[in-house]
Amino acid sequence: MSTIEIRVPDIGDFSDVPVIELIVSPGDVVEAEAPLVTLETDKATMEIPSPVAGTIVSLAVQVGDTVSQGTVIAVAETADAEAPTEAPTEAPTEAPAAPAPAPSAPAAPAPTDADAEKGLRATPLVRRLARELEVDLAAVSGSGPKGRVTKQDLLGHYERAAAGAATGGGPSGGAGIPPVPEVDFSKFGPVRTVPLSRIKRLSGPHLHRSWLNVPHVTHADEADITDLDAYRRELDEAAKAEGYRITLLSFLIKAAAAALREYPELNSSLSGDSLVLKDYVHIGVAVDTPDGLVVPVVHDADRKGIREISRDLADLSAKARDGRLAAADMQGATFTISSLGGIGGTHFTPIVNAPEVAILGVVRSKMAPVWDGEAFVPRLMLPLCLSYDHRVVDGALAARFTAHLAHLAEDVRRIVL
């Protein structure tokens, strides 16, 4: 028999992730890949599995503790033949690992001498996030061991600063914005106060930062999807027998991927005075869950067919609703689609998911009379709403991109050309 330490595997860019559930107890016998604890990241929950079969000797964490890659979570006793030769390094996931040609964010530099003089204690990830938010770590109270500033400390400080930005001390882009005054709503009638979900609390600062720092413009157009939808219905009938559905969103992802190849500026990110043009197309899809929106990613959408994209969507959507998205499922997006087609609406302005430079919003399609040169004929029209970063994309480019996207959607054969 051997005793091994079970550590948190690679969980992407996440650090100081809270433990929200202990699934096992000392003395429990577990199989390999059996879940041990549940963590909750900014966007979803994830279970950490056991790399081996054996008996749990002890747990090294409790509910409320924060962990990062490499943190010991349990000690297990296992047969020598089953003991791993080294600690696992791959993230737990139920989907194939995301491809790795994507340029990653630059590694966070080591703490500077100035940081050391100030006595700042924070992980490289927290330091990098502080630089992105333009927050002085010296002004943040740390709740971690020995006063270390955690990600939660930083985001909480950022939110409070955003609310008090009227004095000019708020986050980037927020200086001079007067705060919304506090109102005692109970004097007008009965009220109930409920906390925001964790997803909404943590995504709020990101959305606020994007809205303040990205000069948004929204361009509206529409696509005639009459023929495309007829073809989609044919494919969907066959897909039902195999246990998945083919929706309009699958075609939009494929069409958007083709349009991004034609107009690479919309598949880029702004970095200082340079533009990072990405030679891969990973498309994020906003998914509605009981706790708020999450954005899983369909990787290499330009290389996949409609059926494969549809299967990916079904898998990602199910994992999102169940809170089982892994870190790799939500990383690397170059462009995002937010679809309200199943609900309704005629137009909206989606917020650019920085550091992306554009996002496509779609609402419910509707039958409309369209002039064909001789008479008005009924056609199924889909509204398209493209929000973009005007520092990178000008109005003419946005109009060309959206028109090209509509052109692709009007004849499904063009998508594969």
CSV table of C-alpha atoms in Angstrom, one decimal:
chain,number,residue,atom,x,y,z
A,1,MET,CA,0.0,0.0,0.0
A,2,SER,CA,1.1,3.6,-0.7
A,3,THR,CA,0.0,6.9,0.6
A,4,ILE,CA,-0.3,9.7,-1.9
A,5,GLU,CA,-1.2,13.4,-1.8
A,6,ILE,CA,-4.0,14.4,-4.1
A,7,ARG,CA,-3.5,17.9,-5.5
A,8,VAL,CA,-5.6,20.3,-7.5
A,9,PRO,CA,-4.8,19.7,-11.2
A,10,ASP,CA,-4.5,22.4,-13.8
A,11,ILE,CA,-7.6,24.5,-13.7
A,12,GLY,CA,-6.7,27.1,-16.2
A,13,ASP,CA,-6.1,30.7,-15.2
A,14,PHE,CA,-8.1,30.4,-12.0
A,15,SER,CA,-6.5,30.9,-8.6
A,16,ASP,CA,-7.7,31.1,-5.0
A,17,VAL,CA,-10.9,29.2,-6.0
A,18,PRO,CA,-13.3,28.5,-3.1
A,19,VAL,CA,-14.1,25.0,-2.0
A,20,ILE,CA,-17.9,24.8,-1.8
A,21,GLU,CA,-18.5,21.1,-1.1
A,22,LEU,CA,-16.7,18.1,0.4
A,23,ILE,CA,-18.0,15.0,-1.5
A,24,VAL,CA,-16.0,12.5,0.5
A,25,SER,CA,-15.0,11.9,4.1
A,26,PRO,CA,-11.9,10.2,5.7
A,27,GLY,CA,-12.4,6.5,5.5
A,28,ASP,CA,-14.4,6.5,2.2
A,29,VAL,CA,-13.3,4.1,-0.5
A,30,VAL,CA,-13.3,5.8,-3.9
A,31,GLU,CA,-12.8,4.7,-7.5
A,32,ALA,CA,-10.5,6.5,-9.9
A,33,GLU,CA,-12.2,9.6,-11.3
A,34,ALA,CA,-14.6,9.7,-8.4
A,35,PRO,CA,-15.3,13.3,-7.4
A,36,LEU,CA,-13.7,14.4,-4.1
A,37,VAL,CA,-14.5,18.1,-3.7
A,38,THR,CA,-16.4,20.8,-5.6
A,39,LEU,CA,-14.8,24.2,-6.5
A,40,GLU,CA,-16.6,27.3,-7.7
A,41,THR,CA,-14.8,29.5,-10.2
A,42,ASP,CA,-16.0,32.9,-11.5
A,43,LYS,CA,-18.2,31.2,-14.1
A,44,ALA,CA,-19.1,27.7,-13.0
A,45,THR,CA,-18.5,24.9,-10.5
A,46,MET,CA,-16.2,22.0,-11.1
A,47,GLU,CA,-15.6,18.7,-9.4
A,48,ILE,CA,-12.0,17.6,-8.6
A,49,PRO,CA,-11.7,13.8,-9.2
A,50,SER,CA,-9.5,11.3,-7.6
A,51,PRO,CA,-6.6,10.2,-9.9
A,52,VAL,CA,-6.6,6.7,-8.3
A,53,ALA,CA,-8.7,4.2,-6.6
A,54,GLY,CA,-8.2,3.8,-2.8
A,55,THR,CA,-9.2,4.9,0.6
A,56,ILE,CA,-9.3,8.6,1.7
A,57,VAL,CA,-7.1,8.9,4.7
A,58,SER,CA,-7.6,12.6,5.4
A,59,LEU,CA,-8.9,15.8,3.9
A,60,ALA,CA,-6.6,18.8,3.7
A,61,VAL,CA,-9.3,21.4,3.0
A,62,GLN,CA,-12.6,22.5,4.4
A,63,VAL,CA,-15.6,24.3,2.9
A,64,GLY,CA,-14.7,27.9,2.5
A,65,ASP,CA,-11.0,27.3,1.9
A,66,THR,CA,-9.5,28.6,-1.3
A,67,VAL,CA,-7.2,26.5,-3.5
A,68,SER,CA,-5.1,26.8,-6.6
A,69,GLN,CA,-3.3,24.4,-8.9
A,70,GLY,CA,-1.0,22.2,-6.8
A,71,THR,CA,-2.9,22.6,-3.5
A,72,VAL,CA,-3.2,19.4,-1.6
A,73,ILE,CA,-6.8,18.5,-1.0
A,74,ALA,CA,-6.6,15.0,0.3
A,75,VAL,CA,-4.4,12.1,1.3
A,76,ALA,CA,-5.3,8.6,0.0
A,77,GLU,CA,-4.0,5.1,0.6
A,78,THR,CA,-3.9,3.0,-2.6
A,79,ALA,CA,-2.3,-0.2,-3.9
A,80,ASP,CA,1.3,0.3,-5.1
A,81,ALA,CA,0.4,-0.7,-8.6
A,82,GLU,CA,-2.2,2.1,-8.7
A,83,ALA,CA,-0.1,4.9,-7.3
A,84,PRO,CA,0.7,7.5,-9.9
A,85,THR,CA,4.3,8.3,-10.7
A,86,GLU,CA,3.7,12.0,-10.5
A,87,ALA,CA,0.9,14.4,-9.6
A,88,PRO,CA,-1.7,14.8,-12.3
A,89,THR,CA,-1.3,18.0,-14.4
A,90,GLU,CA,-4.4,17.9,-16.7
A,91,ALA,CA,-7.6,19.6,-15.8
A,92,PRO,CA,-10.6,17.5,-15.1
A,93,THR,CA,-13.0,17.7,-18.0
A,94,GLU,CA,-15.7,15.7,-19.7
A,95,ALA,CA,-14.9,17.2,-23.1
A,96,PRO,CA,-11.8,16.9,-25.3
A,97,ALA,CA,-9.1,19.3,-24.2
A,98,ALA,CA,-9.1,22.7,-26.0
A,99,PRO,CA,-6.4,23.0,-28.7
A,100,ALA,CA,-3.4,25.0,-27.7
A,101,PRO,CA,-2.3,27.0,-30.7
A,102,ALA,CA,-4.0,30.1,-29.1
A,103,PRO,CA,-1.6,32.9,-28.1
A,104,SER,CA,-1.9,33.2,-24.4
A,105,ALA,CA,-1.9,36.3,-22.3
A,106,PRO,CA,1.6,37.3,-21.3
A,107,ALA,CA,2.9,35.8,-18.1
A,108,ALA,CA,2.5,38.0,-15.1
A,109,PRO,CA,5.9,39.4,-14.1
A,110,ALA,CA,7.5,38.6,-10.8
A,111,PRO,CA,6.8,40.9,-7.9
A,112,THR,CA,8.8,44.1,-8.3
A,113,ASP,CA,11.1,45.6,-5.7
A,114,ALA,CA,8.5,48.4,-5.1
A,115,ASP,CA,5.9,45.7,-4.4
A,116,ALA,CA,8.2,44.1,-1.9
A,117,GLU,CA,8.9,47.4,-0.2
A,118,LYS,CA,5.2,47.9,0.2
A,119,GLY,CA,4.8,44.5,1.8
A,120,LEU,CA,2.3,43.4,-0.8
A,121,ARG,CA,1.3,39.7,-0.8
A,122,ALA,CA,-0.6,38.4,-3.9
A,123,THR,CA,-0.3,35.7,-6.5
A,124,PRO,CA,1.0,36.6,-10.0
A,125,LEU,CA,-2.6,36.2,-11.3
A,126,VAL,CA,-4.0,38.7,-8.8
A,127,ARG,CA,-1.2,41.1,-9.6
A,128,ARG,CA,-1.9,40.9,-13.3
A,129,LEU,CA,-5.7,41.3,-12.7
A,130,ALA,CA,-4.9,44.4,-10.5
A,131,ARG,CA,-2.9,45.9,-13.4
A,132,GLU,CA,-5.7,45.2,-15.8
A,133,LEU,CA,-8.2,46.9,-13.5
A,134,GLU,CA,-5.8,49.6,-12.7
A,135,VAL,CA,-6.1,49.0,-9.0
A,136,ASP,CA,-3.4,49.8,-6.5
A,137,LEU,CA,-2.8,46.6,-4.5
A,138,ALA,CA,-1.5,48.6,-1.6
A,139,ALA,CA,-5.1,50.0,-1.1
A,140,VAL,CA,-6.7,46.5,-1.0
A,141,SER,CA,-7.2,44.8,2.4
A,142,GLY,CA,-6.1,41.2,2.2
A,143,SER,CA,-8.1,38.4,3.8
A,144,GLY,CA,-5.8,35.5,2.9
A,145,PRO,CA,-3.0,34.0,5.0
A,146,LYS,CA,-0.6,36.6,6.4
A,147,GLY,CA,-2.7,39.3,4.8
A,148,ARG,CA,-2.4,38.0,1.3
A,149,VAL,CA,-4.7,39.8,-1.2
A,150,THR,CA,-7.0,37.2,-2.8
A,151,LYS,CA,-8.9,37.6,-6.1
A,152,GLN,CA,-12.1,38.0,-4.1
A,153,ASP,CA,-10.5,40.9,-2.1
A,154,LEU,CA,-9.5,42.6,-5.3
A,155,LEU,CA,-12.8,42.2,-7.0
A,156,GLY,CA,-14.7,43.4,-3.9
A,157,HIS,CA,-12.4,46.5,-3.7
A,158,TYR,CA,-13.0,47.1,-7.4
A,159,GLU,CA,-16.8,47.0,-7.0
A,160,ARG,CA,-16.7,49.3,-4.1
A,161,ALA,CA,-14.5,51.8,-5.9
A,162,ALA,CA,-16.8,51.7,-8.9
A,163,ALA,CA,-19.7,52.7,-6.7
A,164,GLY,CA,-17.8,55.6,-5.3
A,165,ALA,CA,-16.2,56.8,-8.5
A,166,ALA,CA,-17.7,60.3,-8.1
A,167,THR,CA,-14.6,61.4,-6.3
A,168,GLY,CA,-12.4,60.4,-9.2
A,169,GLY,CA,-10.9,57.4,-7.4
A,170,GLY,CA,-12.8,54.7,-9.2
A,171,PRO,CA,-11.6,52.0,-11.7
A,172,SER,CA,-10.4,52.8,-15.2
A,173,GLY,CA,-13.0,54.7,-17.1
A,174,GLY,CA,-15.2,55.4,-14.1
A,175,ALA,CA,-13.7,58.6,-12.8
A,176,GLY,CA,-16.2,61.3,-12.4
A,177,ILE,CA,-19.2,59.1,-12.7
A,178,PRO,CA,-21.6,60.0,-9.9
A,179,PRO,CA,-22.8,57.0,-7.9
A,180,VAL,CA,-26.5,55.9,-7.9
A,181,PRO,CA,-28.0,57.3,-4.7
A,182,GLU,CA,-29.1,54.9,-2.0
A,183,VAL,CA,-32.9,54.6,-1.6
A,184,ASP,CA,-34.9,53.2,1.2
A,185,PHE,CA,-37.4,51.3,-0.9
A,186,SER,CA,-39.2,49.9,2.1
A,187,LYS,CA,-40.9,53.2,2.7
A,188,PHE,CA,-42.9,52.7,-0.4
A,189,GLY,CA,-44.0,49.2,0.4
A,190,PRO,CA,-42.8,45.7,1.3
A,191,VAL,CA,-39.4,44.6,0.0
A,192,ARG,CA,-37.3,41.5,-0.1
A,193,THR,CA,-33.5,41.5,-0.3
A,194,VAL,CA,-31.8,38.5,-1.9
A,195,PRO,CA,-28.1,38.1,-2.7
A,196,LEU,CA,-26.8,38.1,-6.3
A,197,SER,CA,-25.6,34.7,-7.5
A,198,ARG,CA,-21.9,34.2,-7.4
A,199,ILE,CA,-21.8,34.3,-11.2
A,200,LYS,CA,-23.5,37.7,-11.4
A,201,ARG,CA,-21.3,39.1,-8.6
A,202,LEU,CA,-18.1,38.2,-10.3
A,203,SER,CA,-19.1,38.9,-13.9
A,204,GLY,CA,-20.5,42.3,-12.9
A,205,PRO,CA,-17.0,44.0,-12.7
A,206,HIS,CA,-16.0,42.5,-16.0
A,207,LEU,CA,-19.1,43.8,-17.7
A,208,HIS,CA,-18.7,47.2,-16.1
A,209,ARG,CA,-15.1,47.4,-17.1
A,210,SER,CA,-15.9,46.4,-20.7
A,211,TRP,CA,-18.7,49.0,-20.9
A,212,LEU,CA,-16.6,51.8,-19.5
A,213,ASN,CA,-13.4,51.1,-21.5
A,214,VAL,CA,-14.8,49.9,-24.9
A,215,PRO,CA,-16.4,52.6,-27.1
A,216,HIS,CA,-19.4,50.6,-28.1
A,217,VAL,CA,-21.3,51.0,-31.4
A,218,THR,CA,-24.1,48.6,-32.5
A,219,HIS,CA,-24.8,48.0,-36.2
A,220,ALA,CA,-28.2,46.4,-37.1
A,221,ASP,CA,-29.0,44.4,-40.2
A,222,GLU,CA,-31.1,41.4,-41.1
A,223,ALA,CA,-30.7,38.1,-43.0
A,224,ASP,CA,-33.1,36.2,-45.1
A,225,ILE,CA,-32.9,32.7,-43.6
A,226,THR,CA,-36.0,31.2,-45.3
A,227,ASP,CA,-34.0,28.6,-47.3
A,228,LEU,CA,-31.5,28.0,-44.5
A,229,ASP,CA,-34.2,27.3,-42.0
A,230,ALA,CA,-35.9,24.8,-44.3
A,231,TYR,CA,-32.6,22.9,-44.6
A,232,ARG,CA,-32.0,23.1,-40.9
A,233,ARG,CA,-35.4,21.4,-40.2
A,234,GLU,CA,-34.4,18.5,-42.5
A,235,LEU,CA,-31.2,18.0,-40.6
A,236,ASP,CA,-32.9,18.4,-37.3
A,237,GLU,CA,-35.3,15.5,-38.0
A,238,ALA,CA,-32.4,13.2,-38.6
A,239,ALA,CA,-30.4,14.5,-35.6
A,240,LYS,CA,-33.4,13.9,-33.2
A,241,ALA,CA,-32.9,10.1,-33.8
A,242,GLU,CA,-29.3,10.4,-32.6
A,243,GLY,CA,-30.2,12.3,-29.4
A,244,TYR,CA,-29.3,15.9,-30.3
A,245,ARG,CA,-30.8,18.9,-32.1
A,246,ILE,CA,-29.6,21.2,-34.9
A,247,THR,CA,-30.6,24.7,-34.2
A,248,LEU,CA,-30.2,28.0,-36.0
A,249,LEU,CA,-27.4,28.9,-33.7
A,250,SER,CA,-25.2,26.1,-35.2
A,251,PHE,CA,-25.5,27.7,-38.6
A,252,LEU,CA,-24.8,31.2,-37.2
A,253,ILE,CA,-21.6,29.9,-35.5
A,254,LYS,CA,-20.5,28.4,-38.8
A,255,ALA,CA,-21.4,31.5,-40.8
A,256,ALA,CA,-19.8,33.8,-38.2
A,257,ALA,CA,-16.6,31.7,-38.3
A,258,ALA,CA,-16.5,32.0,-42.1
A,259,ALA,CA,-17.1,35.8,-41.9
A,260,LEU,CA,-14.3,36.2,-39.3
A,261,ARG,CA,-11.9,34.5,-41.7
A,262,GLU,CA,-12.9,37.0,-44.4
A,263,TYR,CA,-12.6,40.0,-42.0
A,264,PRO,CA,-9.9,39.1,-39.5
A,265,GLU,CA,-9.9,42.5,-37.8
A,266,LEU,CA,-13.1,41.3,-36.0
A,267,ASN,CA,-11.2,38.2,-34.8
A,268,SER,CA,-8.5,40.3,-33.0
A,269,SER,CA,-7.7,42.0,-29.8
A,270,LEU,CA,-6.2,45.4,-29.1
A,271,SER,CA,-2.9,45.4,-27.2
A,272,GLY,CA,-1.6,48.8,-26.6
A,273,ASP,CA,-0.8,50.3,-30.0
A,274,SER,CA,-0.9,46.9,-31.8
A,275,LEU,CA,-3.6,44.6,-33.0
A,276,VAL,CA,-3.3,40.9,-32.2
A,277,LEU,CA,-4.8,39.0,-35.2
A,278,LYS,CA,-5.7,35.4,-34.3
A,279,ASP,CA,-5.2,32.6,-36.7
A,280,TYR,CA,-7.8,30.5,-35.0
A,281,VAL,CA,-11.6,30.9,-34.6
A,282,HIS,CA,-13.1,30.0,-31.2
A,283,ILE,CA,-16.6,31.3,-30.7
A,284,GLY,CA,-18.2,31.9,-27.3
A,285,VAL,CA,-21.9,31.3,-26.9
A,286,ALA,CA,-23.8,33.0,-24.1
A,287,VAL,CA,-25.9,30.3,-22.3
A,288,ASP,CA,-28.7,31.1,-19.9
A,289,THR,CA,-28.5,29.2,-16.5
A,290,PRO,CA,-30.4,29.5,-13.3
A,291,ASP,CA,-27.5,31.5,-11.8
A,292,GLY,CA,-26.9,33.8,-14.7
A,293,LEU,CA,-25.1,33.8,-18.1
A,294,VAL,CA,-22.0,31.8,-18.8
A,295,VAL,CA,-20.1,31.7,-22.0
A,296,PRO,CA,-18.7,28.3,-23.0
A,297,VAL,CA,-16.6,28.2,-26.2
A,298,VAL,CA,-16.9,26.2,-29.4
A,299,HIS,CA,-13.2,25.8,-30.3
A,300,ASP,CA,-12.1,25.8,-34.0
A,301,ALA,CA,-15.6,26.5,-35.2
A,302,ASP,CA,-14.3,27.2,-38.7
A,303,ARG,CA,-12.9,23.7,-39.0
A,304,LYS,CA,-16.1,21.9,-37.9
A,305,GLY,CA,-19.3,21.0,-39.7
A,306,ILE,CA,-22.8,21.8,-38.6
A,307,ARG,CA,-23.4,18.4,-37.0
A,308,GLU,CA,-20.2,18.6,-35.0
A,309,ILE,CA,-20.9,22.1,-33.9
A,310,SER,CA,-24.4,21.0,-32.9
A,311,ARG,CA,-23.1,18.2,-30.7
A,312,ASP,CA,-20.6,20.5,-29.1
A,313,LEU,CA,-23.4,23.0,-28.3
A,314,ALA,CA,-25.6,20.3,-26.8
A,315,ASP,CA,-22.7,19.1,-24.6
A,316,LEU,CA,-21.6,22.6,-23.5
A,317,SER,CA,-25.2,23.7,-22.8
A,318,ALA,CA,-25.9,20.7,-20.6
A,319,LYS,CA,-22.7,21.2,-18.7
A,320,ALA,CA,-23.4,24.9,-18.2
A,321,ARG,CA,-26.9,24.3,-16.8
A,322,ASP,CA,-25.5,21.6,-14.4
A,323,GLY,CA,-22.6,23.8,-13.4
A,324,ARG,CA,-20.0,21.3,-14.7
A,325,LEU,CA,-18.1,23.5,-17.2
A,326,ALA,CA,-14.4,23.0,-16.9
A,327,ALA,CA,-11.9,25.9,-17.2
A,328,ALA,CA,-10.9,24.8,-20.7
A,329,ASP,CA,-14.6,25.0,-21.8
A,330,MET,CA,-14.7,28.7,-21.2
A,331,GLN,CA,-11.3,29.9,-22.4
A,332,GLY,CA,-9.9,31.3,-25.7
A,333,ALA,CA,-13.0,32.8,-27.3
A,334,THR,CA,-12.2,35.3,-30.2
A,335,PHE,CA,-15.8,36.3,-30.8
A,336,THR,CA,-19.1,35.9,-29.0
A,337,ILE,CA,-22.7,35.2,-30.0
A,338,SER,CA,-25.6,36.1,-27.7
A,339,SER,CA,-28.9,34.7,-29.0
A,340,LEU,CA,-32.3,35.6,-27.6
A,341,GLY,CA,-34.1,34.0,-30.4
A,342,GLY,CA,-35.8,31.5,-28.2
A,343,ILE,CA,-37.3,34.3,-26.1
A,344,GLY,CA,-38.1,37.2,-28.4
A,345,GLY,CA,-37.3,40.8,-29.1
A,346,THR,CA,-36.5,42.9,-32.1
A,347,HIS,CA,-33.1,44.4,-31.3
A,348,PHE,CA,-30.6,44.9,-28.5
A,349,THR,CA,-27.1,46.1,-27.8
A,350,PRO,CA,-24.9,43.3,-26.5
A,351,ILE,CA,-21.8,44.3,-24.5
A,352,VAL,CA,-18.5,43.5,-26.1
A,353,ASN,CA,-16.7,40.8,-24.2
A,354,ALA,CA,-13.3,42.5,-23.9
A,355,PRO,CA,-10.6,41.7,-24.9
A,356,GLU,CA,-12.6,40.6,-27.9
A,357,VAL,CA,-13.6,43.5,-30.2
A,358,ALA,CA,-17.0,42.4,-31.4
A,359,ILE,CA,-20.1,40.4,-30.4
A,360,LEU,CA,-23.1,39.3,-32.4
A,361,GLY,CA,-26.6,39.6,-30.9
A,362,VAL,CA,-29.5,37.8,-32.5
A,363,VAL,CA,-33.2,37.9,-31.7
A,364,ARG,CA,-36.3,36.0,-32.9
A,365,SER,CA,-36.8,35.7,-36.6
A,366,LYS,CA,-40.1,36.7,-38.2
A,367,MET,CA,-42.0,36.5,-41.4
A,368,ALA,CA,-42.0,39.7,-43.4
A,369,PRO,CA,-43.0,40.9,-46.9
A,370,VAL,CA,-39.9,41.3,-49.0
A,371,TRP,CA,-39.9,42.8,-52.5
A,372,ASP,CA,-38.4,40.4,-55.0
A,373,GLY,CA,-38.5,42.9,-57.9
A,374,GLU,CA,-42.0,42.0,-59.0
A,375,ALA,CA,-44.0,41.4,-55.9
A,376,PHE,CA,-43.9,41.2,-52.1
A,377,VAL,CA,-43.2,37.6,-51.0
A,378,PRO,CA,-43.2,36.2,-47.4
A,379,ARG,CA,-39.6,35.6,-46.2
A,380,LEU,CA,-38.2,34.6,-42.8
A,381,MET,CA,-36.0,37.4,-41.7
A,382,LEU,CA,-33.5,37.3,-38.8
A,383,PRO,CA,-32.4,40.5,-37.1
A,384,LEU,CA,-28.6,40.8,-36.5
A,385,CYS,CA,-27.1,43.2,-33.9
A,386,LEU,CA,-23.3,43.6,-34.1
A,387,SER,CA,-21.7,45.6,-31.2
A,388,TYR,CA,-18.1,46.5,-31.8
A,389,ASP,CA,-15.1,48.3,-30.4
A,390,HIS,CA,-14.9,51.5,-32.4
A,391,ARG,CA,-11.1,51.8,-31.7
A,392,VAL,CA,-10.6,48.7,-33.9
A,393,VAL,CA,-13.7,48.4,-36.1
A,394,ASP,CA,-15.1,51.4,-37.9
A,395,GLY,CA,-18.7,51.7,-39.1
A,396,ALA,CA,-17.9,50.7,-42.7
A,397,LEU,CA,-16.1,47.6,-41.7
A,398,ALA,CA,-18.9,46.6,-39.3
A,399,ALA,CA,-21.5,47.1,-42.1
A,400,ARG,CA,-19.4,45.0,-44.5
A,401,PHE,CA,-18.9,42.2,-42.0
A,402,THR,CA,-22.6,42.1,-41.1
A,403,ALA,CA,-23.7,42.2,-44.7
A,404,HIS,CA,-21.3,39.4,-45.5
A,405,LEU,CA,-22.6,37.4,-42.6
A,406,ALA,CA,-26.2,37.9,-43.8
A,407,HIS,CA,-25.1,36.9,-47.4
A,408,LEU,CA,-23.7,33.6,-46.0
A,409,ALA,CA,-26.8,32.9,-44.0
A,410,GLU,CA,-29.1,33.4,-47.0
A,411,ASP,CA,-27.6,30.4,-48.8
A,412,VAL,CA,-26.1,27.6,-46.7
A,413,ARG,CA,-23.9,26.5,-49.6
A,414,ARG,CA,-21.9,29.7,-49.2
A,415,ILE,CA,-20.8,28.7,-45.7
A,416,VAL,CA,-18.7,25.9,-46.9
A,417,LEU,CA,-17.0,27.7,-49.8
